[in-house]
Coordinates of C-alpha atoms in Angstrom, one line a residue:
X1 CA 0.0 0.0 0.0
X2 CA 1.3 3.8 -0.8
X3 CA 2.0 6.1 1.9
X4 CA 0.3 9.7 1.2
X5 CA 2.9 12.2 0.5
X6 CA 3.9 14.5 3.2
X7 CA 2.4 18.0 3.0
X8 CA 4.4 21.0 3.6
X9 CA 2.9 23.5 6.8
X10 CA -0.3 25.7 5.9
X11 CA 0.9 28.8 4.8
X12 CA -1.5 32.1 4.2
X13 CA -3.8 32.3 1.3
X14 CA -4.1 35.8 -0.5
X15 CA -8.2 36.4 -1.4
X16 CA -9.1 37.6 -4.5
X17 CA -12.5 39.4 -4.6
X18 CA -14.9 37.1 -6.6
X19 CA -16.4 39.8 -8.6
X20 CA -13.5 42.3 -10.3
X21 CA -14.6 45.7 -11.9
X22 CA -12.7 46.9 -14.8
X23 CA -11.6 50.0 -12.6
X24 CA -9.8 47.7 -9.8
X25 CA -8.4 45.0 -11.7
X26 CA -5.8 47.3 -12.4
X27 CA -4.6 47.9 -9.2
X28 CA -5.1 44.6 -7.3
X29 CA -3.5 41.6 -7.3
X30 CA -4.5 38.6 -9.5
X31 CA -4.0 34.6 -9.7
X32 CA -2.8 33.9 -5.5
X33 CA 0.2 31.9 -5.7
X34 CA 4.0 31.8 -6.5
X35 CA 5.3 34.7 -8.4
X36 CA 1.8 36.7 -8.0
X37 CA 2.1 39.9 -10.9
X38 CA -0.1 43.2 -11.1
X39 CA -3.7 41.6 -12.8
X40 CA -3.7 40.9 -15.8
X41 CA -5.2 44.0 -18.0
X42 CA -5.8 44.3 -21.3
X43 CA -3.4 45.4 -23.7
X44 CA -3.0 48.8 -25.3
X45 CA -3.8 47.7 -28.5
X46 CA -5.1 44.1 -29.2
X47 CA -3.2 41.6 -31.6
X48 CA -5.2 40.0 -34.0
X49 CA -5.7 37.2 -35.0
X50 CA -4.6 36.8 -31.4
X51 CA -7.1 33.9 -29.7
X52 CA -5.4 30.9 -29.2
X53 CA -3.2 31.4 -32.3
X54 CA -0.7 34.1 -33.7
X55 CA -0.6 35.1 -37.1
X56 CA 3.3 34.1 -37.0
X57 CA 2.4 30.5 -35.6
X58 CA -0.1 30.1 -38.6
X59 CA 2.9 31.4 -40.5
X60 CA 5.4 28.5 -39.1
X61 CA 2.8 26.2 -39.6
X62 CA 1.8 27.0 -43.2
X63 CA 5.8 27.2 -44.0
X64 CA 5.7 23.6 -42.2
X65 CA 3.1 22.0 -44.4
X66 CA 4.5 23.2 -47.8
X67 CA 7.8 21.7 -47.0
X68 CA 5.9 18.4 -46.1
X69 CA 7.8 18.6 -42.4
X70 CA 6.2 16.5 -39.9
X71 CA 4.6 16.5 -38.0
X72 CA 2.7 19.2 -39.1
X73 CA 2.2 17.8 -42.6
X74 CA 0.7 14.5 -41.1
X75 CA -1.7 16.4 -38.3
X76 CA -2.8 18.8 -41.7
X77 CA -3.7 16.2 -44.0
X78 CA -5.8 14.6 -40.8
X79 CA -8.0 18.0 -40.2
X80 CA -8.4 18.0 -43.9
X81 CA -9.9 14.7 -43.8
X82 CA -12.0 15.4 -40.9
X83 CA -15.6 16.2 -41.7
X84 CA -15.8 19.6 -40.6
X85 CA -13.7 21.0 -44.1
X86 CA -16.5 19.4 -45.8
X87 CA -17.4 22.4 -48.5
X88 CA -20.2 20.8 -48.6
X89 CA -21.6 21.6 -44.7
X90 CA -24.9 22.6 -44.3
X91 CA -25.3 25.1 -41.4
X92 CA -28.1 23.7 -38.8
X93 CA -28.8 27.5 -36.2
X94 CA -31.3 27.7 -34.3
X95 CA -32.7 30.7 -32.2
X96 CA -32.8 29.1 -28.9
X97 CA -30.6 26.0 -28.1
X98 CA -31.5 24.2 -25.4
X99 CA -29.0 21.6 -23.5
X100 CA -29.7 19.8 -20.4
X101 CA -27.4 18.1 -18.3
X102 CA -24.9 15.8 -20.7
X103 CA -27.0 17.6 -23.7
X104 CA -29.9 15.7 -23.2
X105 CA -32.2 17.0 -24.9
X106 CA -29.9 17.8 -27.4
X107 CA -31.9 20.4 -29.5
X108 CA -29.6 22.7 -31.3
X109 CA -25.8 21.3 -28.9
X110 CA -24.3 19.1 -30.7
X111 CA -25.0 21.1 -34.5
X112 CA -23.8 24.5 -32.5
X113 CA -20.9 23.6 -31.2
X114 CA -19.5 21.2 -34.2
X115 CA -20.7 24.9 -36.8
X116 CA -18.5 26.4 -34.3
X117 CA -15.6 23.9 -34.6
X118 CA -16.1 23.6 -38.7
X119 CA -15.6 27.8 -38.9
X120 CA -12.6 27.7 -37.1
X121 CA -11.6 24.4 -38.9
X122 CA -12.5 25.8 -42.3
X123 CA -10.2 29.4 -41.5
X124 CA -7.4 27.0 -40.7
X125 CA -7.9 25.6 -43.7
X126 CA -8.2 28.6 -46.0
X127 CA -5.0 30.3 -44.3
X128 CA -2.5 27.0 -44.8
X129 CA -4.1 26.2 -48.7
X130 CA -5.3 30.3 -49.3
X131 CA -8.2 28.4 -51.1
X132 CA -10.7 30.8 -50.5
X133 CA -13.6 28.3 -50.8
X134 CA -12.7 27.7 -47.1
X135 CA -12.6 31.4 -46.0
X136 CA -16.4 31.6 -47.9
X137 CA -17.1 28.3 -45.9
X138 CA -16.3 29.7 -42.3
X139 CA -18.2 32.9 -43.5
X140 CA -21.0 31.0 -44.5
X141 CA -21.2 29.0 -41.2
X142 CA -20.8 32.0 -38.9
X143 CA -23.3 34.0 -40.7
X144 CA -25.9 31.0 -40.2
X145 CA -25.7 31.1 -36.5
X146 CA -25.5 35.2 -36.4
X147 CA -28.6 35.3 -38.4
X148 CA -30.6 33.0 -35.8
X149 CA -29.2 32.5 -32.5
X150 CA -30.6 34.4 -29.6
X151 CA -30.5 32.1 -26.4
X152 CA -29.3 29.0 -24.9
X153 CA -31.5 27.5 -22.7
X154 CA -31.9 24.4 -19.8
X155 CA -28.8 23.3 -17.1
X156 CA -25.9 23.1 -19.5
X157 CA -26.7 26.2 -21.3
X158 CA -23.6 28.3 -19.4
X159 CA -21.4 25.3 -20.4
X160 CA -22.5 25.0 -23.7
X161 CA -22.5 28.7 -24.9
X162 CA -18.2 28.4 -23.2
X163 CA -18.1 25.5 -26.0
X164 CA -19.4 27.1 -28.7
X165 CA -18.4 30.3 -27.7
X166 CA -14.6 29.3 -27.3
X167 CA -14.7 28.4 -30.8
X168 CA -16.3 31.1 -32.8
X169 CA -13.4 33.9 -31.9
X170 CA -10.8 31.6 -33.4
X171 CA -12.7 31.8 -36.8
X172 CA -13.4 35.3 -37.2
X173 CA -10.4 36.4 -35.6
X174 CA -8.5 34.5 -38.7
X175 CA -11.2 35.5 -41.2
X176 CA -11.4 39.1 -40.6
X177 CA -7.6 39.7 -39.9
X178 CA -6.3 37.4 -42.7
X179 CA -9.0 36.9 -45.6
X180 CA -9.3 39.6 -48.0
X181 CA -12.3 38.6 -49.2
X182 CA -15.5 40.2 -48.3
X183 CA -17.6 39.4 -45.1
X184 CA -20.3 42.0 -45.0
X185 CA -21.9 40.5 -41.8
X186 CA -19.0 40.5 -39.8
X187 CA -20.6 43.4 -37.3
X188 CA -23.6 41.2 -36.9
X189 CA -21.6 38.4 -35.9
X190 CA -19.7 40.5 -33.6
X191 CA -23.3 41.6 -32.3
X192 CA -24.0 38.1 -31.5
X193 CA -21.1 37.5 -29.4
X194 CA -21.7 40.3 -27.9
X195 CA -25.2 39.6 -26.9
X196 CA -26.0 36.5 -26.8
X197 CA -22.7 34.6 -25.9
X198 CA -20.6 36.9 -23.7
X199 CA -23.5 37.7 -21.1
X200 CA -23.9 34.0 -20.4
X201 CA -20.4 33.2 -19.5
X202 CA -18.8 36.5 -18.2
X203 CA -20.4 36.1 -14.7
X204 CA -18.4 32.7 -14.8
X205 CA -20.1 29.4 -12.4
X206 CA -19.9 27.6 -9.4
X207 CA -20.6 23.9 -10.6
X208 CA -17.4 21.7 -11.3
X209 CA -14.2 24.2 -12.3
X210 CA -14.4 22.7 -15.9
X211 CA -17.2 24.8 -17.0
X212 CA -16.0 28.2 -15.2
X213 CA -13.2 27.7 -16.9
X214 CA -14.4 27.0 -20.3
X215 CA -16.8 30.3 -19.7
X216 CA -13.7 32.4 -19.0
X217 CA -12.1 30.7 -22.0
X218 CA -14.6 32.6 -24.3
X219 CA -15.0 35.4 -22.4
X220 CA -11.6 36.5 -22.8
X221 CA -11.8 35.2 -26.9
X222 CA -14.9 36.9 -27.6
X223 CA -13.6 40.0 -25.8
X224 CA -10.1 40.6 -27.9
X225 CA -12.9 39.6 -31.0
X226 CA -14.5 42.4 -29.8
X227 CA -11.6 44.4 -28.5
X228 CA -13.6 44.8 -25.0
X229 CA -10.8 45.6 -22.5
X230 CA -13.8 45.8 -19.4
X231 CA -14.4 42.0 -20.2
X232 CA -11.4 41.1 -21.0
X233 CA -9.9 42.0 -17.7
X234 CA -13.1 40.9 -15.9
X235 CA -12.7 37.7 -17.5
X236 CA -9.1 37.1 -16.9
X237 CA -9.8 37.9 -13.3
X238 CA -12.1 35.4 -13.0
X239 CA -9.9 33.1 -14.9
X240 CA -7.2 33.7 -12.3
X241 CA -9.1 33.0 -9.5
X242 CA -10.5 29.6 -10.8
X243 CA -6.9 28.3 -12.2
X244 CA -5.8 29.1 -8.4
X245 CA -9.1 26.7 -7.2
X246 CA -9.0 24.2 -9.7
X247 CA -5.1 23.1 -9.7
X248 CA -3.1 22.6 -6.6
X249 CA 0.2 23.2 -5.7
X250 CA 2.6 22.0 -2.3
X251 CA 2.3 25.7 -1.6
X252 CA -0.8 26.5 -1.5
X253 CA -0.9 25.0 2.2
X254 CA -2.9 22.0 3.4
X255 CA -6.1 22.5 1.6
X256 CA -7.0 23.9 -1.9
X257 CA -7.4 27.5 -2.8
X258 CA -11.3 28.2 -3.3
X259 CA -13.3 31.0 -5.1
X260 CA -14.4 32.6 -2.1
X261 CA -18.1 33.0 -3.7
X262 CA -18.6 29.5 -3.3
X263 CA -18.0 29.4 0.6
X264 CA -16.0 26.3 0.8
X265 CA -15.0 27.5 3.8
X266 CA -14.4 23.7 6.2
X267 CA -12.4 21.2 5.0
X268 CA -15.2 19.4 4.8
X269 CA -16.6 20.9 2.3
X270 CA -13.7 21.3 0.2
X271 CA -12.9 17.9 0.0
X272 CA -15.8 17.4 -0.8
X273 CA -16.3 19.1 -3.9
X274 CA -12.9 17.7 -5.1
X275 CA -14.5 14.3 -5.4
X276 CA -14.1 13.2 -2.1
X277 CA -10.3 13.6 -2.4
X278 CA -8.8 13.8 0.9
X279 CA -4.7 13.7 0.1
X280 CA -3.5 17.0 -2.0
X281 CA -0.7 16.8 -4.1
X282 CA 0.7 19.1 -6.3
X283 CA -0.8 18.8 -9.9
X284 CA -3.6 17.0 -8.8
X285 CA -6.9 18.8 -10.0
X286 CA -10.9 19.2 -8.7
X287 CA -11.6 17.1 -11.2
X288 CA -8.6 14.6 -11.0
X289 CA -11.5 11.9 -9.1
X290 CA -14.4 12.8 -11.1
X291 CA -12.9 11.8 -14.1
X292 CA -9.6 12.7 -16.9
X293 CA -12.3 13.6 -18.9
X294 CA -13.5 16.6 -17.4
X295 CA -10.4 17.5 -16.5
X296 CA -8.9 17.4 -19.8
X297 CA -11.7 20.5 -20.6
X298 CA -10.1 22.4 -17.4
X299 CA -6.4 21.9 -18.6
X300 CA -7.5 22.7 -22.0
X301 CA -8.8 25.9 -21.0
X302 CA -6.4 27.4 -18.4
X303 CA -3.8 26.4 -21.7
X304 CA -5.9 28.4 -23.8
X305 CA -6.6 31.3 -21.6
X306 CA -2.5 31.5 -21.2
X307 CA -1.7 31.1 -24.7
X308 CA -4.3 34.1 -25.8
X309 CA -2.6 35.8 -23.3
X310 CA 1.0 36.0 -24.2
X311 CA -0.3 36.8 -27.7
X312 CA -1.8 39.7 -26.5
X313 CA 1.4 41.1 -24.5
X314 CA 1.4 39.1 -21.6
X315 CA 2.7 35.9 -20.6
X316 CA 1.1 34.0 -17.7
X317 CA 3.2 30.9 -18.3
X318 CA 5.7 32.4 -15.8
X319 CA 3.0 33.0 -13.2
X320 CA 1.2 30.5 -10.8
X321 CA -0.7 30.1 -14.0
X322 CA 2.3 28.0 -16.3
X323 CA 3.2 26.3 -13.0
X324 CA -0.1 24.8 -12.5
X325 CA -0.6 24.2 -15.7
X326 CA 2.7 22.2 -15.7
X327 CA 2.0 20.4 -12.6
X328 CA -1.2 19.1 -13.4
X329 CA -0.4 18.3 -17.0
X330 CA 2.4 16.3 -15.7
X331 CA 0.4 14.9 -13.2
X332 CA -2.0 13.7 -15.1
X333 CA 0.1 12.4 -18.2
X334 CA 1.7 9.8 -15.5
X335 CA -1.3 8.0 -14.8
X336 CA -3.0 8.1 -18.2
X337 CA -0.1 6.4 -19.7
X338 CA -0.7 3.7 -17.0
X339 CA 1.4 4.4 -13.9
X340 CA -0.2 2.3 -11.3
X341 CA -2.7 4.4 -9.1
X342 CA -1.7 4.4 -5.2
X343 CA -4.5 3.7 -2.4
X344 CA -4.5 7.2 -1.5
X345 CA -5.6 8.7 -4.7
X346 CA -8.9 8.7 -5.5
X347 CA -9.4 5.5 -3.4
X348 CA -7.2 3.5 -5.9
X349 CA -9.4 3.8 -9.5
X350 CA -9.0 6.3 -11.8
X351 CA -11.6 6.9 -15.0
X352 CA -8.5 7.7 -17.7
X353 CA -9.6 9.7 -21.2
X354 CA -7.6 12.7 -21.1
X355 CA -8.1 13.9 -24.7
X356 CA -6.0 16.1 -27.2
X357 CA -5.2 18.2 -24.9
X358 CA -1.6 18.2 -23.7
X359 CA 0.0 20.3 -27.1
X360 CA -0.3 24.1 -26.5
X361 CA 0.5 24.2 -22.8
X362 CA 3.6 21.4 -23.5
X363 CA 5.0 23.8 -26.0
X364 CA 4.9 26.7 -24.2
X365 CA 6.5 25.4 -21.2
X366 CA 9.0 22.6 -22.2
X367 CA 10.1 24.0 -25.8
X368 CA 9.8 27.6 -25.2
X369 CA 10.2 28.0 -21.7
X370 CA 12.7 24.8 -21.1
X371 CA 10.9 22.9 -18.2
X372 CA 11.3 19.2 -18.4
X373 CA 7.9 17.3 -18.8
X374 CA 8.7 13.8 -19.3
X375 CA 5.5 12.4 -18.4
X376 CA 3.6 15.2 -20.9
X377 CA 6.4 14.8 -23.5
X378 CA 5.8 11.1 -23.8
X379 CA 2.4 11.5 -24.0
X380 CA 2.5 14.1 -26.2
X381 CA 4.3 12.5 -29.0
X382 CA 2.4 9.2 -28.6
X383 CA -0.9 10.9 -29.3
X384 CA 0.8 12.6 -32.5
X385 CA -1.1 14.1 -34.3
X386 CA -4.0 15.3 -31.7
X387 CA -7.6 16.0 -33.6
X388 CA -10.3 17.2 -32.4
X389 CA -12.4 16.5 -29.3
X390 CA -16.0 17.9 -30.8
X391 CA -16.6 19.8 -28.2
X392 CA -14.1 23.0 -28.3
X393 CA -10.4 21.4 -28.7
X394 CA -9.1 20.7 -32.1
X395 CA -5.8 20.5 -34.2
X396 CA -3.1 21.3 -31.9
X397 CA -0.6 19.2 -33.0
X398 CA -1.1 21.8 -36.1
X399 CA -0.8 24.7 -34.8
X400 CA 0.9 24.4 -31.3
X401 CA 3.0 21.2 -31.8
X402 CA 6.7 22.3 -31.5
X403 CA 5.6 25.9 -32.9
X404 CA 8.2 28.8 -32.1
X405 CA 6.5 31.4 -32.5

């Protein structure tokens, strides 16, 4: 039987306010933890296309391809396969998508979020081939949904409209920066993130961290779409606060940080809502006993959030942010690759299915930043090249895998 690790003493926690206005985030601090900077604001000027991916990564990445290198050629040709570059996609919107828990019913999820993922999939597309029958193709998908959508409706619809609404940035932020073709309706699709989408995730959640952190993940896309530097801060606040609650770390002390809304204020109650987890190590997640699944979506994000970041001026993967990130990357890489599971954790059983989700924070940290990640490295390169989960992760073998820029 495996002995729990030892825990270092309790140390003091620094409280961030759960609710940020644009006029304090300025001057408070942000993201409690090891090397703690001045929050995160918006930048002067936003760079675009600037969520998730530069316009010097699609650059590498398009150089990559036409040279045949892999393993960018090889995780190409599989999006190009994939259904969602189909030119032949028909757009399903609907005004009012309604998603219960899991998506059942399923009336409008499953055709919003996979639009969503062909747009983006479709602008990657046009920029690496400059076919413009993709760019048209993205357009054509984005004006569907801007057209029709007004609400999302039923227990997942917070969850559901982070999905979608992680998506839908990447696209237009490629078509309208890079395509010089015409998209007359752009300002109506802005309207729609805008209106629809941002005021349903801004406010962010108190179920598992996985959906808060998918929220904040399109908050802070749609608001560099929409060069909104209230919500972006806002959002990244948030974002902070949730990364610090959903990810532990040795130094946090012997319990989790918490987002003091929630009032997990006994141990009790903080173990739990980390799935009855009793032992805290560092890297180990919320999530971690729920399932990988689940937490796959939170790593995903908090990469994401931190990636969109340093594009726009500011890198977080130097903060308590990266070293979370890191830790629980690492931590979970061990065990999905089959490292036995010790009594201690998660009473012994662990439900595995990370997902494709291990490229953009793996590059950042061990090729640009020069961490070793053996655990993540050797998963990385045995799920070579990563697709697409369907729900808001695809192709980052393509566009993050061993990319400088």
């Amino acid at each position: 039987m495996s002995s729990a690790p030892t825990r270092r003493p309790r140390r003091s926690r620094a409280a961030l306010l759960a609710t940020v206005t644009a006029a304090l985030v300025g001057t408070l601090l942000a993201g409690p933890g090891p090397a703690s900077p001045r929050a995160v604001a918006a930048p002067a000027a936003f760079t675009h296309p600037g969520v998730t991916v530069s316009q010097g990564q699609l650059d590498f990445v398009r150089a990559k391809v036409d040279a045949g290198a892999q393993p960018w050629k090889g995780a190409f040709d599989q999006m190009m396969a994939s259904r969602y570059t189909d030119l032949n996609r028909v757009p399903k919107p609907r005004a009012v998508v309604e998603c219960g828990s899991y998506s059942n019913p399923d009336y409008g999820c499953t055709d919003e979020r996979e639009d969503a993922i062909a747009a983006y999939t479709n602008a990657l597309a046009w920029y690496f081939t400059r076919d413009q029958r993709y760019a048209r193709k993205s357009i054509e998908l984005m004006d569907a949904w801007s057209a029709v959508i007004r609400d999302h409706t039923n227990s997942n619809a917070p969850l559901q409209t982070g999905w979608a609404g992680s998506s839908w940035p990447k696209a237009a932020e490629i078509i309208k920066y890079t395509y010089g073709g015409t998209w007359a309706n752009s300002g109506r699709f802005a309207t729609m993130l805008r209106d629809v989408y941002l005021p349903e995730v801004i406010n962010g959640s108190h179920s598992n961290g996985n959906w808060e952190l998918t929220m904040m993940e399109a908050a802070v896309g749609i608001s560099v779409f929409l060069e909104d530097k209230a919500s972006y801060d806002r959002a990244m606040a948030r974002f902070r606060t949730r990364t610090a609650a959903y990810v532990y770390l040795d130094s946090d002390g012997d319990l989790p940080k918490t987002v003091p809304s929630q009032n997990l204020d006994t141990r009790e109650k903080i173990v739990k809502y980390w799935q009855g987890q009793s032992t805290f190590v560092t890297g180990l997640t919320q999530e971690t006993c729920r399932d990988f699944t689940h937490t796959g979506y939170g790593i995903s994000s908090v990469s994401h959030v931190a990636e969109t970041s340093r594009i726009q001026g500011q890198d977080l993967y130097g903060t308590d942010v990266g070293e979370r990130l890191r830790h629980a990357l690492g931590f979970q890489a061990k065990y999905q690759q089959g490292a036995g599971v010790p009594s201690w954790l998660c009473g012994g059983s662990l439900h595995l299915g990370l997902g494709p989700v291990t490229e953009v924070g793996y590059n950042a940290l061990h090729n640009r930043l020069g961490f070793a990640m053996d655990n993540t490295e050797a998963l990385t390169e045995r799920t070579r090249p990563s697709g697409t989960n369907n729900l808001f992760v695809a192709w980052e073998t393509l566009t993050h895998g061993d990319n400088p820029a």
